[in-house]
């Protein structure tokens, strides 16, 4: 997993999962808002003021089905439920799994 993906995954694992109803009241500095499917994403993205469209099956501006927005100055990850489950289980194929790629050759630098 690339360093950037490892860093994002760690932040998501330690963030507080909240609902959109809690977006203005959650005291957590790092929050995770979960969506389930394209329609739910569009509604969530519209509420948060981020891109609502998709490109190649991935929400625009996302990395491995994870979008980052700052809401009221707090880091808020918008994450697909399946992606969150994959991240929480330390699946080393995330973020490649969404692209249908498995056993990715990872270059060492």
CSV table of N, CA, C and O in Angstrom, one decimal:
chain,number,residue,atom,x,y,z
A,1,UNK,N,0.9,-1.2,0.0
A,1,UNK,CA,0.0,0.0,0.0
A,1,UNK,C,0.9,1.2,0.0
A,1,UNK,O,1.8,1.3,0.8
A,2,UNK,N,0.6,2.2,-0.9
A,2,UNK,CA,1.4,3.4,-0.9
A,2,UNK,C,1.4,4.2,0.4
A,2,UNK,O,0.4,4.1,1.1
A,3,UNK,N,2.4,5.0,0.7
A,3,UNK,CA,2.4,5.7,2.0
A,3,UNK,C,1.2,6.6,2.1
A,3,UNK,O,0.7,6.7,3.2
A,4,UNK,N,0.8,7.3,1.0
A,4,UNK,CA,-0.4,8.1,1.1
A,4,UNK,C,-1.6,7.3,1.5
A,4,UNK,O,-2.4,7.8,2.4
A,5,UNK,N,-1.8,6.2,1.0
A,5,UNK,CA,-3.0,5.3,1.3
A,5,UNK,C,-2.9,4.9,2.7
A,5,UNK,O,-3.9,4.8,3.5
A,6,UNK,N,-1.7,4.5,3.2
A,6,UNK,CA,-1.5,4.1,4.6
A,6,UNK,C,-1.9,5.2,5.5
A,6,UNK,O,-2.5,5.0,6.5
A,7,UNK,N,-1.4,6.4,5.2
A,7,UNK,CA,-1.7,7.6,6.0
A,7,UNK,C,-3.3,7.8,6.1
A,7,UNK,O,-3.8,8.1,7.2
A,8,UNK,N,-3.9,7.8,5.0
A,8,UNK,CA,-5.4,8.0,4.9
A,8,UNK,C,-6.1,6.9,5.7
A,8,UNK,O,-7.0,7.2,6.5
A,9,UNK,N,-5.7,5.7,5.5
A,9,UNK,CA,-6.3,4.5,6.2
A,9,UNK,C,-6.2,4.7,7.7
A,9,UNK,O,-7.2,4.5,8.4
A,10,UNK,N,-5.0,5.1,8.2
A,10,UNK,CA,-4.8,5.3,9.6
A,10,UNK,C,-5.8,6.4,10.2
A,10,UNK,O,-6.4,6.2,11.2
A,11,UNK,N,-5.9,7.5,9.4
A,11,UNK,CA,-6.7,8.6,9.9
A,11,UNK,C,-8.2,8.1,9.9
A,11,UNK,O,-9.0,8.5,10.8
A,12,UNK,N,-8.6,7.4,8.9
A,12,UNK,CA,-10.0,6.9,8.9
A,12,UNK,C,-10.3,5.9,10.0
A,12,UNK,O,-11.3,6.0,10.7
A,13,UNK,N,-9.3,5.0,10.3
A,13,UNK,CA,-9.5,4.0,11.4
A,13,UNK,C,-9.6,4.7,12.7
A,13,UNK,O,-10.3,4.3,13.6
A,14,UNK,N,-8.9,5.9,12.9
A,14,UNK,CA,-9.0,6.5,14.2
A,14,UNK,C,-10.0,7.6,14.3
A,14,UNK,O,-10.3,8.2,15.3
A,15,UNK,N,-10.6,7.9,13.1
A,15,UNK,CA,-11.7,9.0,13.1
A,15,UNK,C,-13.0,8.4,13.7
A,15,UNK,O,-13.2,7.3,14.0
A,16,UNK,N,-13.9,9.4,14.0
A,16,UNK,CA,-15.2,9.0,14.6
A,16,UNK,C,-16.2,8.9,13.5
A,16,UNK,O,-16.4,9.9,12.7
A,17,UNK,N,-16.9,7.8,13.4
A,17,UNK,CA,-17.9,7.6,12.4
A,17,UNK,C,-19.2,8.4,12.9
A,17,UNK,O,-19.6,8.2,14.0
A,18,UNK,N,-19.7,9.3,12.0
A,18,UNK,CA,-20.8,10.1,12.3
A,18,UNK,C,-21.8,10.0,11.2
A,18,UNK,O,-21.5,9.6,10.1
A,19,UNK,N,-23.0,10.5,11.5
A,19,UNK,CA,-24.1,10.6,10.5
A,19,UNK,C,-24.1,12.1,10.0
A,19,UNK,O,-23.5,13.0,10.6
A,20,UNK,N,-24.8,12.3,8.9
A,20,UNK,CA,-24.9,13.7,8.4
A,20,UNK,C,-25.6,14.6,9.4
A,20,UNK,O,-25.4,15.8,9.5
A,21,UNK,N,-26.5,14.0,10.2
A,21,UNK,CA,-27.3,14.7,11.2
A,21,UNK,C,-26.4,15.3,12.3
A,21,UNK,O,-26.7,16.3,12.9
A,22,UNK,N,-25.2,14.6,12.5
A,22,UNK,CA,-24.3,15.0,13.5
A,22,UNK,C,-23.2,15.9,13.0
A,22,UNK,O,-22.3,16.3,13.8
A,23,UNK,N,-23.2,16.2,11.7
A,23,UNK,CA,-22.1,17.0,11.1
A,23,UNK,C,-21.8,18.3,11.7
A,23,UNK,O,-20.6,18.7,11.8
A,24,UNK,N,-22.8,19.0,12.2
A,24,UNK,CA,-22.5,20.3,12.9
A,24,UNK,C,-22.3,20.2,14.4
A,24,UNK,O,-22.0,21.2,15.0
A,25,UNK,N,-22.5,19.0,15.0
A,25,UNK,CA,-22.5,19.0,16.4
A,25,UNK,C,-21.4,18.0,16.9
A,25,UNK,O,-21.0,18.1,18.1
A,26,UNK,N,-20.8,17.2,16.0
A,26,UNK,CA,-19.7,16.3,16.5
A,26,UNK,C,-18.5,17.0,16.9
A,26,UNK,O,-18.0,17.9,16.2
A,27,UNK,N,-18.0,16.7,18.1
A,27,UNK,CA,-16.8,17.4,18.6
A,27,UNK,C,-15.5,16.8,18.0
A,27,UNK,O,-14.4,17.4,18.2
A,28,UNK,N,-15.6,15.6,17.3
A,28,UNK,CA,-14.4,15.0,16.8
A,28,UNK,C,-13.7,15.8,15.8
A,28,UNK,O,-14.3,16.5,15.0
A,29,UNK,N,-12.4,15.8,15.8
A,29,UNK,CA,-11.5,16.6,14.9
A,29,UNK,C,-11.5,15.8,13.5
A,29,UNK,O,-11.3,16.5,12.5
A,30,UNK,N,-11.5,14.5,13.6
A,30,UNK,CA,-11.5,13.7,12.3
A,30,UNK,C,-12.8,12.9,12.3
A,30,UNK,O,-13.0,12.1,13.2
A,31,UNK,N,-13.6,13.1,11.3
A,31,UNK,CA,-14.9,12.4,11.2
A,31,UNK,C,-15.0,11.5,10.0
A,31,UNK,O,-14.3,11.8,9.0
A,32,UNK,N,-15.8,10.5,10.0
A,32,UNK,CA,-16.0,9.6,8.9
A,32,UNK,C,-17.5,9.5,8.6
A,32,UNK,O,-18.3,9.2,9.5
A,33,UNK,N,-17.9,10.0,7.5
A,33,UNK,CA,-19.3,9.9,7.1
A,33,UNK,C,-19.4,8.8,6.0
A,33,UNK,O,-18.7,8.8,5.0
A,34,UNK,N,-20.3,7.8,6.3
A,34,UNK,CA,-20.4,6.6,5.4
A,34,UNK,C,-21.6,6.7,4.4
A,34,UNK,O,-22.6,7.2,4.8
A,35,UNK,N,-21.3,6.4,3.2
A,35,UNK,CA,-22.4,6.3,2.2
A,35,UNK,C,-22.6,4.9,1.7
A,35,UNK,O,-21.6,4.1,1.8
A,36,UNK,N,-23.7,4.6,1.2
A,36,UNK,CA,-24.0,3.3,0.6
A,36,UNK,C,-24.6,3.4,-0.8
A,36,UNK,O,-25.8,3.6,-1.0
A,37,UNK,N,-23.7,3.4,-1.8
A,37,UNK,CA,-24.2,3.4,-3.1
A,37,UNK,C,-24.2,4.8,-3.7
A,37,UNK,O,-24.0,5.8,-3.0
A,38,UNK,N,-24.3,4.9,-5.0
A,38,UNK,CA,-24.2,6.1,-5.8
A,38,UNK,C,-25.3,7.2,-5.4
A,38,UNK,O,-24.9,8.3,-5.2
A,39,UNK,N,-26.5,6.7,-5.2
A,39,UNK,CA,-27.6,7.7,-4.8
A,39,UNK,C,-27.3,8.3,-3.5
A,39,UNK,O,-27.5,9.5,-3.3
A,40,UNK,N,-26.9,7.5,-2.5
A,40,UNK,CA,-26.6,8.0,-1.2
A,40,UNK,C,-25.4,8.9,-1.2
A,40,UNK,O,-25.3,9.9,-0.5
A,41,UNK,N,-24.4,8.6,-2.0
A,41,UNK,CA,-23.2,9.4,-2.2
A,41,UNK,C,-23.6,10.8,-2.7
A,41,UNK,O,-23.2,11.8,-2.2
A,42,UNK,N,-24.4,10.8,-3.7
A,42,UNK,CA,-24.8,12.1,-4.3
A,42,UNK,C,-25.6,13.0,-3.3
A,42,UNK,O,-25.3,14.2,-3.2
A,43,UNK,N,-26.4,12.4,-2.5
A,43,UNK,CA,-27.1,13.1,-1.5
A,43,UNK,C,-26.2,13.7,-0.4
A,43,UNK,O,-26.2,14.8,0.0
A,44,UNK,N,-25.3,12.8,0.0
A,44,UNK,CA,-24.3,13.2,1.0
A,44,UNK,C,-23.3,14.3,0.5
A,44,UNK,O,-23.1,15.3,1.2
A,45,UNK,N,-22.8,14.1,-0.7
A,45,UNK,CA,-21.9,15.1,-1.3
A,45,UNK,C,-22.6,16.4,-1.5
A,45,UNK,O,-22.0,17.5,-1.2
A,46,UNK,N,-23.9,16.4,-1.9
A,46,UNK,CA,-24.7,17.6,-2.1
A,46,UNK,C,-24.8,18.4,-0.7
A,46,UNK,O,-24.6,19.6,-0.7
A,47,UNK,N,-25.1,17.7,0.3
A,47,UNK,CA,-25.2,18.2,1.7
A,47,UNK,C,-23.9,18.9,2.1
A,47,UNK,O,-23.9,19.9,2.7
A,48,UNK,N,-22.8,18.2,1.8
A,48,UNK,CA,-21.4,18.7,2.2
A,48,UNK,C,-20.8,19.7,1.3
A,48,UNK,O,-19.8,20.3,1.6
A,49,UNK,N,-21.4,19.8,0.1
A,49,UNK,CA,-20.9,20.8,-0.9
A,49,UNK,C,-19.7,20.3,-1.6
A,49,UNK,O,-18.9,21.1,-2.0
A,50,UNK,N,-19.6,19.0,-1.8
A,50,UNK,CA,-18.5,18.5,-2.6
A,50,UNK,C,-19.0,17.9,-3.9
A,50,UNK,O,-20.2,17.8,-4.1
A,51,UNK,N,-18.1,17.5,-4.9
A,51,UNK,CA,-18.5,17.0,-6.2
A,51,UNK,C,-19.5,15.9,-6.0
A,51,UNK,O,-19.3,15.0,-5.2
A,52,UNK,N,-20.6,15.9,-6.7
A,52,UNK,CA,-21.7,14.9,-6.6
A,52,UNK,C,-21.6,13.9,-7.8
A,52,UNK,O,-22.3,12.9,-7.8
A,53,UNK,N,-20.7,14.1,-8.7
A,53,UNK,CA,-20.6,13.3,-9.9
A,53,UNK,C,-19.6,12.2,-9.8
A,53,UNK,O,-18.7,12.2,-8.9
A,54,UNK,N,-19.6,11.2,-10.7
A,54,UNK,CA,-18.7,10.1,-10.7
A,54,UNK,C,-17.9,10.2,-12.0
A,54,UNK,O,-18.3,10.7,-13.0
A,55,UNK,N,-16.7,9.6,-11.9
A,55,UNK,CA,-15.8,9.5,-13.1
A,55,UNK,C,-15.2,8.1,-13.1
A,55,UNK,O,-14.6,7.7,-12.1
A,56,UNK,N,-15.5,7.3,-14.1
A,56,UNK,CA,-15.1,5.9,-14.2
A,56,UNK,C,-15.5,5.1,-12.9
A,56,UNK,O,-14.8,4.3,-12.4
A,57,UNK,N,-16.7,5.4,-12.4
A,57,UNK,CA,-17.3,4.6,-11.3
A,57,UNK,C,-16.8,5.1,-9.9
A,57,UNK,O,-17.1,4.5,-8.9
A,58,UNK,N,-16.0,6.1,-9.9
A,58,UNK,CA,-15.4,6.6,-8.6
A,58,UNK,C,-15.9,8.0,-8.4
A,58,UNK,O,-15.9,8.8,-9.4
A,59,UNK,N,-16.3,8.3,-7.2
A,59,UNK,CA,-16.7,9.7,-7.0
A,59,UNK,C,-15.6,10.7,-7.4
A,59,UNK,O,-14.4,10.5,-7.1
A,60,UNK,N,-15.9,11.7,-8.1
A,60,UNK,CA,-14.9,12.7,-8.6
A,60,UNK,C,-14.2,13.3,-7.4
A,60,UNK,O,-14.7,13.7,-6.4
A,61,UNK,N,-12.9,13.3,-7.5
A,61,UNK,CA,-12.0,13.9,-6.5
A,61,UNK,C,-11.7,12.9,-5.4
A,61,UNK,O,-11.0,13.3,-4.4
A,62,UNK,N,-12.1,11.7,-5.5
A,62,UNK,CA,-11.8,10.7,-4.5
A,62,UNK,C,-10.6,9.9,-4.7
A,62,UNK,O,-10.0,9.9,-5.8
A,63,UNK,N,-10.1,9.2,-3.7
A,63,UNK,CA,-9.0,8.3,-3.8
A,63,UNK,C,-9.5,7.0,-3.2
A,63,UNK,O,-9.7,6.9,-2.0
A,64,UNK,N,-9.6,6.0,-4.1
A,64,UNK,CA,-10.1,4.7,-3.6
A,64,UNK,C,-11.5,4.8,-2.9
A,64,UNK,O,-11.7,4.1,-1.9
A,65,UNK,N,-12.4,5.5,-3.5
A,65,UNK,CA,-13.7,5.8,-3.0
A,65,UNK,C,-13.7,6.4,-1.6
A,65,UNK,O,-14.6,6.2,-0.8
A,66,UNK,N,-12.7,7.3,-1.4
A,66,UNK,CA,-12.6,8.1,-0.2
A,66,UNK,C,-12.5,9.5,-0.6
A,66,UNK,O,-11.6,9.9,-1.3
A,67,UNK,N,-13.4,10.4,-0.2
A,67,UNK,CA,-13.3,11.8,-0.4
A,67,UNK,C,-13.0,12.5,0.9
A,67,UNK,O,-13.4,12.1,2.0
A,68,UNK,N,-12.2,13.6,0.8
A,68,UNK,CA,-11.9,14.4,2.0
A,68,UNK,C,-12.5,15.8,1.9
A,68,UNK,O,-12.3,16.4,0.8
A,69,UNK,N,-13.2,16.2,2.9
A,69,UNK,CA,-13.7,17.6,2.9
A,69,UNK,C,-13.5,18.1,4.3
A,69,UNK,O,-13.4,17.4,5.3
A,70,UNK,N,-13.3,19.4,4.4
A,70,UNK,CA,-13.2,20.1,5.7
A,70,UNK,C,-14.6,20.7,5.9
A,70,UNK,O,-15.0,21.6,5.2
A,71,UNK,N,-15.3,20.3,7.0
A,71,UNK,CA,-16.6,20.8,7.3
A,71,UNK,C,-16.5,21.5,8.7
A,71,UNK,O,-16.1,20.8,9.7
A,72,UNK,N,-16.8,22.8,8.7
A,72,UNK,CA,-16.6,23.6,10.0
A,72,UNK,C,-15.2,23.4,10.5
A,72,UNK,O,-15.0,23.4,11.7
A,73,UNK,N,-14.2,23.4,9.6
A,73,UNK,CA,-12.8,23.3,10.0
A,73,UNK,C,-12.4,21.9,10.4
A,73,UNK,O,-11.2,21.8,10.9
A,74,UNK,N,-13.2,20.9,10.3
A,74,UNK,CA,-12.8,19.6,10.8
A,74,UNK,C,-12.7,18.6,9.6
A,74,UNK,O,-13.5,18.6,8.7
A,75,UNK,N,-11.7,17.8,9.7
A,75,UNK,CA,-11.4,16.8,8.6
A,75,UNK,C,-12.5,15.8,8.6
A,75,UNK,O,-12.8,15.2,9.6
A,76,UNK,N,-13.2,15.7,7.4
A,76,UNK,CA,-14.3,14.8,7.3
A,76,UNK,C,-14.1,13.9,6.1
A,76,UNK,O,-14.0,14.4,4.9
A,77,UNK,N,-13.9,12.6,6.3
A,77,UNK,CA,-13.8,11.6,5.2
A,77,UNK,C,-15.2,11.1,4.8
A,77,UNK,O,-16.0,10.8,5.7
A,78,UNK,N,-15.5,11.1,3.5
A,78,UNK,CA,-16.7,10.6,3.0
A,78,UNK,C,-16.3,9.2,2.4
A,78,UNK,O,-15.6,9.2,1.4
A,79,UNK,N,-16.8,8.1,2.9
A,79,UNK,CA,-16.3,6.8,2.6
A,79,UNK,C,-17.5,5.8,2.3
A,79,UNK,O,-18.4,5.8,3.0
A,80,UNK,N,-17.3,5.1,1.2
A,80,UNK,CA,-18.2,4.0,0.9
A,80,UNK,C,-18.2,2.9,2.0
A,80,UNK,O,-17.1,2.6,2.5
A,81,UNK,N,-19.3,2.3,2.3
A,81,UNK,CA,-19.3,1.3,3.4
A,81,UNK,C,-18.4,0.2,3.1
A,81,UNK,O,-17.6,-0.3,4.0
A,82,UNK,N,-18.4,-0.3,1.9
A,82,UNK,CA,-17.5,-1.5,1.6
A,82,UNK,C,-16.0,-1.0,1.7
A,82,UNK,O,-15.2,-1.8,2.1
A,83,UNK,N,-15.7,0.2,1.3
A,83,UNK,CA,-14.3,0.7,1.5
A,83,UNK,C,-14.0,0.8,2.9
A,83,UNK,O,-12.9,0.4,3.3
A,84,UNK,N,-14.9,1.3,3.7
A,84,UNK,CA,-14.6,1.4,5.2
A,84,UNK,C,-14.3,0.1,5.8
A,84,UNK,O,-13.4,-0.1,6.6
A,85,UNK,N,-15.1,-0.9,5.4
A,85,UNK,CA,-14.9,-2.3,5.9
A,85,UNK,C,-13.6,-2.8,5.5
A,85,UNK,O,-12.9,-3.4,6.3
A,86,UNK,N,-13.2,-2.5,4.3
A,86,UNK,CA,-11.9,-3.0,3.8
A,86,UNK,C,-10.7,-2.3,4.5
A,86,UNK,O,-9.7,-2.9,4.9
A,87,UNK,N,-10.9,-1.0,4.8
A,87,UNK,CA,-9.8,-0.2,5.5
A,87,UNK,C,-9.7,-0.7,6.9
A,87,UNK,O,-8.6,-0.9,7.4
A,88,UNK,N,-10.8,-0.9,7.6
A,88,UNK,CA,-10.8,-1.3,9.0
A,88,UNK,C,-10.3,-2.8,9.1
A,88,UNK,O,-9.7,-3.1,10.2
A,89,UNK,N,-10.4,-3.6,8.1
A,89,UNK,CA,-9.8,-4.9,8.2
A,89,UNK,C,-8.4,-5.0,7.7
A,89,UNK,O,-7.8,-6.1,7.6
A,90,UNK,N,-7.8,-3.8,7.5
A,90,UNK,CA,-6.4,-3.7,7.0
A,90,UNK,C,-6.1,-4.5,5.7
A,90,UNK,O,-5.1,-5.0,5.5
A,91,UNK,N,-7.1,-4.4,4.8
A,91,UNK,CA,-7.0,-5.0,3.5
A,91,UNK,C,-5.9,-4.3,2.7
A,91,UNK,O,-6.0,-3.1,2.4
A,92,UNK,N,-4.8,-5.0,2.4
A,92,UNK,CA,-3.6,-4.4,1.7
A,92,UNK,C,-3.9,-4.1,0.3
A,92,UNK,O,-3.2,-3.4,-0.4
A,93,UNK,N,-5.0,-4.6,-0.3
A,93,UNK,CA,-5.4,-4.3,-1.6
A,93,UNK,C,-6.1,-3.0,-1.8
A,93,UNK,O,-6.3,-2.5,-2.9
A,94,UNK,N,-6.6,-2.4,-0.7
A,94,UNK,CA,-7.2,-1.1,-0.8
A,94,UNK,C,-6.1,-0.1,-1.0
A,94,UNK,O,-5.0,-0.2,-0.4
A,95,UNK,N,-6.1,0.8,-1.9
A,95,UNK,CA,-7.3,1.3,-2.7
A,95,UNK,C,-7.4,0.6,-4.1
A,95,UNK,O,-8.2,1.0,-4.9
A,96,UNK,N,-6.6,-0.4,-4.4
A,96,UNK,CA,-6.6,-1.0,-5.7
A,96,UNK,C,-7.8,-1.9,-6.0
A,96,UNK,O,-8.2,-2.1,-7.1
A,97,UNK,N,-8.4,-2.4,-4.9
A,97,UNK,CA,-9.5,-3.3,-5.1
A,97,UNK,C,-10.7,-2.7,-5.9
A,97,UNK,O,-11.3,-3.4,-6.6
A,98,UNK,N,-10.9,-1.4,-5.7
A,98,UNK,CA,-12.1,-0.8,-6.4
A,98,UNK,C,-11.8,-0.8,-7.9
A,98,UNK,O,-12.7,-0.8,-8.7
A,99,UNK,N,-10.6,-0.8,-8.3
A,99,UNK,CA,-10.3,-0.7,-9.8
A,99,UNK,C,-10.3,-2.1,-10.4
A,99,UNK,O,-10.1,-2.3,-11.6
A,100,UNK,N,-10.7,-3.1,-9.6
A,100,UNK,CA,-10.7,-4.5,-10.1
A,100,UNK,C,-9.3,-5.0,-10.3
A,100,UNK,O,-9.1,-6.0,-10.9
A,101,UNK,N,-8.3,-4.4,-9.6
A,101,UNK,CA,-7.0,-4.9,-9.7
A,101,UNK,C,-6.6,-5.6,-8.5
A,101,UNK,O,-6.8,-5.2,-7.4
A,102,UNK,N,-6.1,-6.8,-8.7
A,102,UNK,CA,-5.6,-7.6,-7.5
A,102,UNK,C,-4.1,-8.0,-7.8
A,102,UNK,O,-3.7,-8.0,-8.9
A,103,UNK,N,-3.5,-8.3,-6.7
A,103,UNK,CA,-2.0,-8.7,-6.8
A,103,UNK,C,-1.3,-7.6,-7.6
A,103,UNK,O,-0.5,-7.9,-8.5
A,104,UNK,N,-1.5,-6.4,-7.2
A,104,UNK,CA,-0.8,-5.3,-7.9
A,104,UNK,C,0.7,-5.3,-7.6
A,104,UNK,O,1.1,-5.6,-6.5
A,105,UNK,N,1.5,-5.1,-8.6
A,105,UNK,CA,2.9,-5.0,-8.5
A,105,UNK,C,3.2,-3.7,-7.9
A,105,UNK,O,3.0,-2.6,-8.5
A,106,UNK,N,3.8,-3.7,-6.7
A,106,UNK,CA,4.1,-2.4,-6.0
A,106,UNK,C,5.6,-2.1,-6.1
A,106,UNK,O,6.4,-2.9,-5.7
A,107,UNK,N,5.9,-1.0,-6.7
A,107,UNK,CA,7.3,-0.6,-6.9
A,107,UNK,C,7.9,-0.2,-5.6
A,107,UNK,O,7.3,0.5,-4.8
A,108,UNK,N,9.1,-0.6,-5.4
A,108,UNK,CA,9.8,-0.1,-4.2
A,108,UNK,C,10.7,1.1,-4.6
A,108,UNK,O,11.3,1.1,-5.7
A,109,UNK,N,10.8,2.1,-3.8
A,109,UNK,CA,11.5,3.2,-4.1
A,109,UNK,C,12.8,3.4,-3.2
A,109,UNK,O,12.8,3.0,-2.1
